[in-house]
PDB file of C-alpha atoms in Angstrom:
ATOM      1  CA  MET A 169       0.000   0.000   0.000  1.00  0.00           C
ATOM      2  CA  SER A 170       3.016   2.302  -0.174  1.00  0.00           C
ATOM      3  CA  THR A 171       1.650   3.748  -3.429  1.00  0.00           C
ATOM      4  CA  LEU A 172      -1.570   4.866  -1.715  1.00  0.00           C
ATOM      5  CA  SER A 173      -2.242   8.577  -2.251  1.00  0.00           C
ATOM      6  CA  ILE A 174      -2.510  10.361   1.097  1.00  0.00           C
ATOM      7  CA  GLY A 175      -3.201  14.094   1.203  1.00  0.00           C
ATOM      8  CA  ALA A 176      -4.937  16.632   3.386  1.00  0.00           C
ATOM      9  CA  HIS A 177      -7.616  19.285   3.620  1.00  0.00           C
ATOM     10  CA  VAL A 178      -5.804  22.600   3.219  1.00  0.00           C
ATOM     11  CA  GLU A 179      -6.332  26.348   3.144  1.00  0.00           C
ATOM     12  CA  GLN A 180      -7.765  27.396  -0.220  1.00  0.00           C
ATOM     13  CA  THR A 181      -5.610  30.386  -1.215  1.00  0.00           C
ATOM     14  CA  ASP A 182      -2.768  28.313  -2.708  1.00  0.00           C
ATOM     15  CA  PRO A 183      -3.562  24.583  -2.564  1.00  0.00           C
ATOM     16  CA  ILE A 184      -0.537  23.760  -4.722  1.00  0.00           C
ATOM     17  CA  ALA A 185       1.883  25.343  -2.238  1.00  0.00           C
ATOM     18  CA  GLU A 186       0.056  23.495   0.551  1.00  0.00           C
ATOM     19  CA  ALA A 187       0.530  20.200  -1.326  1.00  0.00           C
ATOM     20  CA  VAL A 188       4.244  20.906  -1.826  1.00  0.00           C
ATOM     21  CA  ALA A 189       4.654  21.752   1.879  1.00  0.00           C
ATOM     22  CA  ARG A 190       3.163  18.355   2.763  1.00  0.00           C
ATOM     23  CA  GLU A 191       5.083  16.499   0.031  1.00  0.00           C
ATOM     24  CA  THR A 192       1.807  15.146  -1.341  1.00  0.00           C
ATOM     25  CA  SER A 193       0.056  15.104  -4.698  1.00  0.00           C
ATOM     26  CA  LEU A 194      -3.463  15.255  -3.260  1.00  0.00           C
ATOM     27  CA  VAL A 195      -5.333  18.096  -1.529  1.00  0.00           C
ATOM     28  CA  GLN A 196      -8.898  19.046  -0.654  1.00  0.00           C
ATOM     29  CA  PHE A 197     -10.206  22.522   0.107  1.00  0.00           C
ATOM     30  CA  PHE A 198     -13.267  24.749   0.155  1.00  0.00           C
ATOM     31  CA  LEU A 199     -14.071  27.277  -2.540  1.00  0.00           C
ATOM     32  CA  GLY A 200     -15.270  30.241  -0.509  1.00  0.00           C
ATOM     33  CA  ASP A 201     -17.128  30.206   2.807  1.00  0.00           C
ATOM     34  CA  PRO A 202     -18.020  26.710   4.117  1.00  0.00           C
ATOM     35  CA  GLN A 203     -20.773  28.169   6.297  1.00  0.00           C
ATOM     36  CA  GLY A 204     -22.436  30.513   3.797  1.00  0.00           C
ATOM     37  CA  TYR A 205     -24.695  30.590   0.743  1.00  0.00           C
ATOM     38  CA  LYS A 206     -22.699  33.269  -1.096  1.00  0.00           C
ATOM     39  CA  GLY A 207     -21.377  30.932  -3.765  1.00  0.00           C
ATOM     40  CA  PRO A 208     -17.899  29.730  -4.680  1.00  0.00           C
ATOM     41  CA  GLU A 209     -14.875  31.942  -4.699  1.00  0.00           C
ATOM     42  CA  ILE A 210     -11.505  31.125  -6.301  1.00  0.00           C
ATOM     43  CA  ARG A 211      -8.844  32.724  -4.099  1.00  0.00           C
ATOM     44  CA  PHE A 212      -5.894  31.379  -6.090  1.00  0.00           C
ATOM     45  CA  ALA A 213      -3.960  34.145  -7.853  1.00  0.00           C
ATOM     46  CA  GLY A 214      -5.020  34.186 -11.494  1.00  0.00           C
ATOM     47  CA  GLY A 215      -8.333  32.441 -10.848  1.00  0.00           C
ATOM     48  CA  ALA A 216      -9.737  29.075 -11.918  1.00  0.00           C
ATOM     49  CA  GLU A 217      -7.761  28.648 -15.122  1.00  0.00           C
ATOM     50  CA  ALA A 218      -4.468  29.401 -13.383  1.00  0.00           C
ATOM     51  CA  LEU A 219      -5.248  26.948 -10.569  1.00  0.00           C
ATOM     52  CA  ARG A 220      -6.145  24.214 -13.028  1.00  0.00           C
ATOM     53  CA  ALA A 221      -2.906  24.757 -14.957  1.00  0.00           C
ATOM     54  CA  ALA A 222      -0.786  24.921 -11.796  1.00  0.00           C
ATOM     55  CA  ALA A 223      -2.296  21.671 -10.503  1.00  0.00           C
ATOM     56  CA  GLU A 224      -1.639  19.918 -13.812  1.00  0.00           C
ATOM     57  CA  ASP A 225       1.948  21.199 -13.927  1.00  0.00           C
ATOM     58  CA  ALA A 226       2.611  20.078 -10.347  1.00  0.00           C
ATOM     59  CA  GLY A 227       0.810  16.731 -10.751  1.00  0.00           C
ATOM     60  CA  VAL A 228      -1.526  17.552  -7.855  1.00  0.00           C
ATOM     61  CA  ASP A 229      -5.059  16.123  -7.689  1.00  0.00           C
ATOM     62  CA  LEU A 230      -7.647  18.579  -6.376  1.00  0.00           C
ATOM     63  CA  TYR A 231     -10.829  17.748  -4.462  1.00  0.00           C
ATOM     64  CA  VAL A 232     -13.407  20.337  -3.440  1.00  0.00           C
ATOM     65  CA  HIS A 233     -15.579  20.102  -0.337  1.00  0.00           C
ATOM     66  CA  ALA A 234     -19.004  21.700  -0.747  1.00  0.00           C
ATOM     67  CA  PRO A 235     -20.144  24.091   2.005  1.00  0.00           C
ATOM     68  CA  TYR A 236     -21.501  22.516   5.190  1.00  0.00           C
ATOM     69  CA  VAL A 237     -24.771  24.433   4.775  1.00  0.00           C
ATOM     70  CA  VAL A 238     -25.769  22.406   1.698  1.00  0.00           C
ATOM     71  CA  ASN A 239     -28.753  20.211   2.611  1.00  0.00           C
ATOM     72  CA  VAL A 240     -30.613  18.969  -0.454  1.00  0.00           C
ATOM     73  CA  ALA A 241     -32.554  16.374   1.583  1.00  0.00           C
ATOM     74  CA  THR A 242     -34.556  18.750   3.766  1.00  0.00           C
ATOM     75  CA  THR A 243     -38.267  19.443   3.350  1.00  0.00           C
ATOM     76  CA  ASN A 244     -37.628  23.101   4.214  1.00  0.00           C
ATOM     77  CA  ASN A 245     -37.842  24.940   0.876  1.00  0.00           C
ATOM     78  CA  ARG A 246     -35.872  27.904   2.237  1.00  0.00           C
ATOM     79  CA  ILE A 247     -32.895  25.592   2.757  1.00  0.00           C
ATOM     80  CA  ARG A 248     -33.376  22.956   0.047  1.00  0.00           C
ATOM     81  CA  ILE A 249     -33.764  25.318  -2.922  1.00  0.00           C
ATOM     82  CA  PRO A 250     -30.717  27.514  -2.078  1.00  0.00           C
ATOM     83  CA  SER A 251     -28.796  24.296  -1.327  1.00  0.00           C
ATOM     84  CA  ARG A 252     -29.453  22.922  -4.809  1.00  0.00           C
ATOM     85  CA  LYS A 253     -28.357  26.211  -6.352  1.00  0.00           C
ATOM     86  CA  LEU A 254     -25.204  26.283  -4.211  1.00  0.00           C
ATOM     87  CA  LEU A 255     -24.416  22.666  -5.072  1.00  0.00           C
ATOM     88  CA  GLN A 256     -24.607  23.451  -8.787  1.00  0.00           C
ATOM     89  CA  GLN A 257     -22.422  26.530  -8.377  1.00  0.00           C
ATOM     90  CA  HIS A 258     -19.752  24.512  -6.571  1.00  0.00           C
ATOM     91  CA  MET A 259     -20.034  21.721  -9.129  1.00  0.00           C
ATOM     92  CA  ASP A 260     -19.396  24.241 -11.917  1.00  0.00           C
ATOM     93  CA  ALA A 261     -16.468  25.854 -10.094  1.00  0.00           C
ATOM     94  CA  ALA A 262     -14.908  22.509  -9.118  1.00  0.00           C
ATOM     95  CA  ALA A 263     -15.130  21.320 -12.726  1.00  0.00           C
ATOM     96  CA  GLU A 264     -13.564  24.587 -13.895  1.00  0.00           C
ATOM     97  CA  ILE A 265     -10.441  24.018 -11.769  1.00  0.00           C
ATOM     98  CA  GLY A 266     -10.210  20.387 -12.905  1.00  0.00           C
ATOM     99  CA  ALA A 267     -11.126  18.845  -9.534  1.00  0.00           C
ATOM    100  CA  LYS A 268     -11.417  15.055  -9.319  1.00  0.00           C
ATOM    101  CA  GLY A 269     -14.551  15.223  -7.205  1.00  0.00           C
ATOM    102  CA  LEU A 270     -16.934  17.391  -5.191  1.00  0.00           C
ATOM    103  CA  ILE A 271     -17.697  16.119  -1.681  1.00  0.00           C
ATOM    104  CA  VAL A 272     -21.046  16.905  -0.067  1.00  0.00           C
ATOM    105  CA  HIS A 273     -22.593  15.870   3.235  1.00  0.00           C
ATOM    106  CA  GLY A 274     -25.738  13.744   3.187  1.00  0.00           C
ATOM    107  CA  GLY A 275     -27.880  16.327   4.967  1.00  0.00           C
ATOM    108  CA  HIS A 276     -30.946  15.622   7.077  1.00  0.00           C
ATOM    109  CA  VAL A 277     -34.707  15.931   7.281  1.00  0.00           C
ATOM    110  CA  ASN A 278     -36.738  17.535  10.069  1.00  0.00           C
ATOM    111  CA  LYS A 279     -37.663  15.622  13.217  1.00  0.00           C
ATOM    112  CA  THR A 280     -41.255  14.850  12.202  1.00  0.00           C
ATOM    113  CA  ASP A 281     -40.451  14.034   8.563  1.00  0.00           C
ATOM    114  CA  ASP A 282     -40.582  10.601   6.970  1.00  0.00           C
ATOM    115  CA  PRO A 283     -36.972   9.790   5.910  1.00  0.00           C
ATOM    116  CA  THR A 284     -38.241   8.563   2.539  1.00  0.00           C
ATOM    117  CA  VAL A 285     -39.035  12.184   1.653  1.00  0.00           C
ATOM    118  CA  GLY A 286     -35.366  12.990   2.192  1.00  0.00           C
ATOM    119  CA  PHE A 287     -34.325  10.048   0.024  1.00  0.00           C
ATOM    120  CA  ASP A 288     -36.562  11.281  -2.775  1.00  0.00           C
ATOM    121  CA  ASN A 289     -35.270  14.837  -2.376  1.00  0.00           C
ATOM    122  CA  TRP A 290     -31.797  13.429  -2.986  1.00  0.00           C
ATOM    123  CA  ARG A 291     -33.042  11.783  -6.180  1.00  0.00           C
ATOM    124  CA  LYS A 292     -34.555  15.081  -7.325  1.00  0.00           C
ATOM    125  CA  ALA A 293     -31.340  16.937  -6.504  1.00  0.00           C
ATOM    126  CA  VAL A 294     -29.262  14.515  -8.576  1.00  0.00           C
ATOM    127  CA  GLU A 295     -31.645  14.905 -11.509  1.00  0.00           C
ATOM    128  CA  ALA A 296     -31.640  18.704 -11.151  1.00  0.00           C
ATOM    129  CA  THR A 297     -27.842  18.990 -11.067  1.00  0.00           C
ATOM    130  CA  ASP A 298     -25.633  19.146 -14.125  1.00  0.00           C
ATOM    131  CA  ILE A 299     -23.004  16.736 -12.785  1.00  0.00           C
ATOM    132  CA  LYS A 300     -19.709  17.518 -14.494  1.00  0.00           C
ATOM    133  CA  ILE A 301     -17.317  15.700 -12.124  1.00  0.00           C
ATOM    134  CA  PRO A 302     -18.041  12.923  -9.591  1.00  0.00           C
ATOM    135  CA  LEU A 303     -20.309  14.051  -6.750  1.00  0.00           C
ATOM    136  CA  LEU A 304     -19.239  12.177  -3.627  1.00  0.00           C
ATOM    137  CA  ILE A 305     -21.762  11.842  -0.803  1.00  0.00           C
ATOM    138  CA  GLU A 306     -20.093  11.711   2.600  1.00  0.00           C
ATOM    139  CA  ASN A 307     -21.365   9.890   5.684  1.00  0.00           C
ATOM    140  CA  THR A 308     -21.921  12.149   8.690  1.00  0.00           C
ATOM    141  CA  ALA A 309     -21.404  11.746  12.429  1.00  0.00           C
ATOM    142  CA  GLY A 310     -24.520  12.938  14.216  1.00  0.00           C
ATOM    143  CA  GLY A 311     -28.243  13.580  14.127  1.00  0.00           C
ATOM    144  CA  ASP A 312     -31.136  11.156  14.426  1.00  0.00           C
ATOM    145  CA  ASN A 313     -32.638  12.541  11.219  1.00  0.00           C
ATOM    146  CA  ALA A 314     -29.448  12.412   9.139  1.00  0.00           C
ATOM    147  CA  MET A 315     -29.515  10.902   5.662  1.00  0.00           C
ATOM    148  CA  ALA A 316     -26.001   9.433   5.762  1.00  0.00           C
ATOM    149  CA  ARG A 317     -25.192   8.615   9.390  1.00  0.00           C
ATOM    150  CA  HIS A 318     -26.543   5.059   9.644  1.00  0.00           C
ATOM    151  CA  LEU A 319     -26.139   2.324   7.033  1.00  0.00           C
ATOM    152  CA  ASP A 320     -29.899   1.871   6.547  1.00  0.00           C
ATOM    153  CA  ARG A 321     -30.280   5.556   5.703  1.00  0.00           C
ATOM    154  CA  ILE A 322     -27.330   5.458   3.312  1.00  0.00           C
ATOM    155  CA  ALA A 323     -29.064   2.498   1.654  1.00  0.00           C
ATOM    156  CA  GLY A 324     -32.266   4.536   1.386  1.00  0.00           C
ATOM    157  CA  VAL A 325     -30.443   7.401  -0.311  1.00  0.00           C
ATOM    158  CA  TRP A 326     -28.669   5.007  -2.678  1.00  0.00           C
ATOM    159  CA  ASP A 327     -31.843   3.187  -3.640  1.00  0.00           C
ATOM    160  CA  ALA A 328     -33.493   6.506  -4.449  1.00  0.00           C
ATOM    161  CA  ILE A 329     -30.653   8.032  -6.440  1.00  0.00           C
ATOM    162  CA  SER A 330     -29.914   4.837  -8.351  1.00  0.00           C
ATOM    163  CA  ALA A 331     -33.134   5.526 -10.256  1.00  0.00           C
ATOM    164  CA  ALA A 332     -32.024   9.054 -11.137  1.00  0.00           C
ATOM    165  CA  GLU A 333     -30.490  10.225 -14.364  1.00  0.00           C
ATOM    166  CA  GLY A 334     -26.870  11.016 -13.528  1.00  0.00           C
ATOM    167  CA  ALA A 335     -26.608   8.278 -10.861  1.00  0.00           C
ATOM    168  CA  ASP A 336     -23.438   6.858 -12.454  1.00  0.00           C
ATOM    169  CA  ASP A 337     -21.595  10.031 -11.465  1.00  0.00           C
ATOM    170  CA  ILE A 338     -22.547   9.771  -7.776  1.00  0.00           C
ATOM    171  CA  GLY A 339     -19.856   8.271  -5.592  1.00  0.00           C
ATOM    172  CA  PHE A 340     -19.175   7.800  -1.898  1.00  0.00           C
ATOM    173  CA  CYS A 341     -16.720   9.383   0.538  1.00  0.00           C
ATOM    174  CA  LEU A 342     -16.191   7.324   3.696  1.00  0.00           C
ATOM    175  CA  ASP A 343     -15.164   9.349   6.752  1.00  0.00           C
ATOM    176  CA  THR A 344     -13.626   7.218   9.516  1.00  0.00           C
ATOM    177  CA  CYS A 345     -14.328   9.655  12.379  1.00  0.00           C
ATOM    178  CA  HIS A 346     -17.923  10.121  11.210  1.00  0.00           C
ATOM    179  CA  ALA A 347     -18.440   6.364  10.908  1.00  0.00           C
ATOM    180  CA  TRP A 348     -17.076   5.743  14.413  1.00  0.00           C
ATOM    181  CA  ALA A 349     -18.988   8.619  16.012  1.00  0.00           C
ATOM    182  CA  GLY A 350     -22.093   7.718  14.011  1.00  0.00           C
ATOM    183  CA  GLY A 351     -22.136   4.147  15.329  1.00  0.00           C
ATOM    184  CA  ILE A 352     -20.838   2.236  12.298  1.00  0.00           C
ATOM    185  CA  GLU A 353     -18.433  -0.541  13.320  1.00  0.00           C
ATOM    186  CA  LEU A 354     -15.123   0.033  11.535  1.00  0.00           C
ATOM    187  CA  GLY A 355     -14.233  -3.674  11.285  1.00  0.00           C
ATOM    188  CA  ASP A 356     -16.606  -4.335   8.400  1.00  0.00           C
ATOM    189  CA  ALA A 357     -17.499  -0.757   7.420  1.00  0.00           C
ATOM    190  CA  VAL A 358     -15.876  -0.961   3.972  1.00  0.00           C
ATOM    191  CA  GLU A 359     -17.594  -4.239   3.155  1.00  0.00           C
ATOM    192  CA  LYS A 360     -20.993  -2.950   4.303  1.00  0.00           C
ATOM    193  CA  VAL A 361     -20.703   0.422   2.551  1.00  0.00           C
ATOM    194  CA  ARG A 362     -19.569  -1.241  -0.678  1.00  0.00           C
ATOM    195  CA  GLY A 363     -22.495  -3.637  -0.356  1.00  0.00           C
ATOM    196  CA  ILE A 364     -24.799  -0.621  -0.429  1.00  0.00           C
ATOM    197  CA  THR A 365     -23.078   1.784  -2.817  1.00  0.00           C
ATOM    198  CA  GLY A 366     -20.898  -0.543  -4.884  1.00  0.00           C
ATOM    199  CA  ARG A 367     -18.013   1.914  -4.513  1.00  0.00           C
ATOM    200  CA  ILE A 368     -15.840   4.029  -2.253  1.00  0.00           C
ATOM    201  CA  ASP A 369     -14.214   6.858  -4.172  1.00  0.00           C
ATOM    202  CA  LEU A 370     -12.458   8.723  -1.373  1.00  0.00           C
ATOM    203  CA  VAL A 371     -11.602   8.182   2.291  1.00  0.00           C
ATOM    204  CA  HIS A 372     -11.597  10.986   4.835  1.00  0.00           C
ATOM    205  CA  ALA A 373      -9.114   9.549   7.332  1.00  0.00           C
ATOM    206  CA  ASN A 374      -9.675  11.115  10.734  1.00  0.00           C
ATOM    207  CA  ASP A 375      -9.216   9.913  14.288  1.00  0.00           C
ATOM    208  CA  SER A 376     -12.022  10.800  16.715  1.00  0.00           C
ATOM    209  CA  ARG A 377     -11.778  12.827  19.907  1.00  0.00           C
ATOM    210  CA  ASP A 378     -14.962  11.141  21.132  1.00  0.00           C
ATOM    211  CA  THR A 379     -16.204   7.655  21.862  1.00  0.00           C
ATOM    212  CA  PHE A 380     -17.993   5.196  19.566  1.00  0.00           C
ATOM    213  CA  GLY A 381     -21.594   6.220  18.769  1.00  0.00           C
ATOM    214  CA  SER A 382     -21.171   9.628  20.423  1.00  0.00           C
ATOM    215  CA  GLY A 383     -22.554  11.493  17.414  1.00  0.00           C
ATOM    216  CA  ALA A 384     -19.793  14.085  17.868  1.00  0.00           C
ATOM    217  CA  ASP A 385     -17.931  15.298  14.778  1.00  0.00           C
ATOM    218  CA  ARG A 386     -14.586  16.161  16.375  1.00  0.00           C
ATOM    219  CA  HIS A 387     -11.495  15.062  14.485  1.00  0.00           C
ATOM    220  CA  ALA A 388      -8.169  14.142  16.068  1.00  0.00           C
ATOM    221  CA  ASN A 389      -4.675  13.519  14.760  1.00  0.00           C
ATOM    222  CA  PHE A 390      -3.843   9.870  14.165  1.00  0.00           C
ATOM    223  CA  GLY A 391      -3.151   7.844  17.284  1.00  0.00           C
ATOM    224  CA  GLN A 392      -4.454  10.659  19.500  1.00  0.00           C
ATOM    225  CA  GLY A 393      -8.142   9.736  19.427  1.00  0.00           C
ATOM    226  CA  HIS A 394     -10.406   6.790  20.178  1.00  0.00           C
ATOM    227  CA  LEU A 395     -10.177   4.857  16.901  1.00  0.00           C
ATOM    228  CA  PRO A 396      -8.523   1.421  17.307  1.00  0.00           C
ATOM    229  CA  ALA A 397      -5.346   1.719  15.208  1.00  0.00           C
ATOM    230  CA  ASP A 398      -5.769  -1.644  13.465  1.00  0.00           C
ATOM    231  CA  GLU A 399      -9.407  -1.010  12.498  1.00  0.00           C
ATOM    232  CA  PHE A 400      -8.633   2.545  11.386  1.00  0.00           C
ATOM    233  CA  ALA A 401      -5.801   1.371   9.140  1.00  0.00           C
ATOM    234  CA  GLY A 402      -7.955  -1.540   7.984  1.00  0.00           C
ATOM    235  CA  VAL A 403     -10.613   0.823   6.602  1.00  0.00           C
ATOM    236  CA  VAL A 404      -8.004   2.738   4.605  1.00  0.00           C
ATOM    237  CA  ARG A 405      -6.370  -0.454   3.351  1.00  0.00           C
ATOM    238  CA  GLU A 406      -9.620  -2.165   2.331  1.00  0.00           C
ATOM    239  CA  ALA A 407     -11.142   0.921   0.715  1.00  0.00           C
ATOM    240  CA  GLY A 408      -8.095   1.303  -1.533  1.00  0.00           C
ATOM    241  CA  ALA A 409      -9.206   4.826  -2.455  1.00  0.00           C
ATOM    242  CA  PRO A 410      -7.320   8.133  -2.267  1.00  0.00           C
ATOM    243  CA  VAL A 411      -7.079   9.433   1.311  1.00  0.00           C
ATOM    244  CA  ILE A 412      -7.669  12.945   2.632  1.00  0.00           C
ATOM    245  CA  CYS A 413      -6.713  13.742   6.229  1.00  0.00           C
ATOM    246  CA  GLU A 414      -8.963  16.404   7.772  1.00  0.00           C
ATOM    247  CA  THR A 415      -6.949  16.609  10.977  1.00  0.00           C
ATOM    248  CA  PRO A 416      -5.850  19.582  13.106  1.00  0.00           C
ATOM    249  CA  GLY A 417      -2.644  21.488  12.412  1.00  0.00           C
ATOM    250  CA  GLY A 418      -0.577  22.426   9.398  1.00  0.00           C
ATOM    251  CA  ALA A 419       1.994  20.746   7.174  1.00  0.00           C
ATOM    252  CA  THR A 420       4.081  19.334  10.044  1.00  0.00           C
ATOM    253  CA  GLU A 421       1.113  17.718  11.788  1.00  0.00           C
ATOM    254  CA  HIS A 422      -0.273  16.375   8.525  1.00  0.00           C
ATOM    255  CA  GLN A 423       3.058  14.827   7.558  1.00  0.00           C
ATOM    256  CA  ALA A 424       3.139  13.126  10.971  1.00  0.00           C
ATOM    257  CA  ASP A 425      -0.359  11.757  10.264  1.00  0.00           C
ATOM    258  CA  PHE A 426       0.736  10.502   6.838  1.00  0.00           C
ATOM    259  CA  ALA A 427       3.722   8.754   8.420  1.00  0.00           C
ATOM    260  CA  TRP A 428       1.564   7.181  11.159  1.00  0.00           C
ATOM    261  CA  LEU A 429      -0.883   5.856   8.603  1.00  0.00           C
ATOM    262  CA  ARG A 430       1.764   4.430   6.280  1.00  0.00           C
ATOM    263  CA  GLU A 431       3.413   2.740   9.254  1.00  0.00           C
ATOM    264  CA  HIS A 432       0.137   1.085  10.271  1.00  0.00           C
ATOM    265  CA  LEU A 433      -0.867  -0.019   6.787  1.00  0.00           C
TER     266      LEU A 433
END
């Protein structure tokens, strides 16, 4: 597994410099404000075209994380409709910079809602989006009404979107901290997720500051959280997909995480 690509989530102004600082060929970042509806913003000097060219020249793969506020599953029109618009805007911008994928959280429905409405809203969102690069749905850590916390809900989303036009371009991003905190056993997580989705396109490798099933989305550096080292490494090994570390710190801390992971693989 020494050839496994391991990168990190980085600051968005100059992702190429961030990749070089970490001696990696793989980075993920936001385009603009992760907590706002304002739309994507390319902060790289020279804009989208320059970033695309710089990434190609440096041999760096780019992944974009959609804003946290995107929730296409909800029954609340004032959130769902702007979320769909924002998702399309980030899809367009991510494609413009040559990103390999756009990662988006599964979202949630309201407390009194039937989850099947959320599943169908996902189907509608897929059909309404012009999907130019793979759209990777990520499992989330908390919330009883979440669409992608528990395996049965992930299955519900997948069943619904598999009927949608554009379903072939929908992939899955498996987050280890979210799985652990969300109550998914790591030992057979890859097997079970693949059984539902047929694919794992990206791994978000994160240790967890909190205990199993806590529902808390708090990432930790590798070996400094609650994830059993063998199970954590097992997920990465079995998934066999590119790895993004979303752990605290800068280049030094991320390189230490890379080294820890490679040692345990």
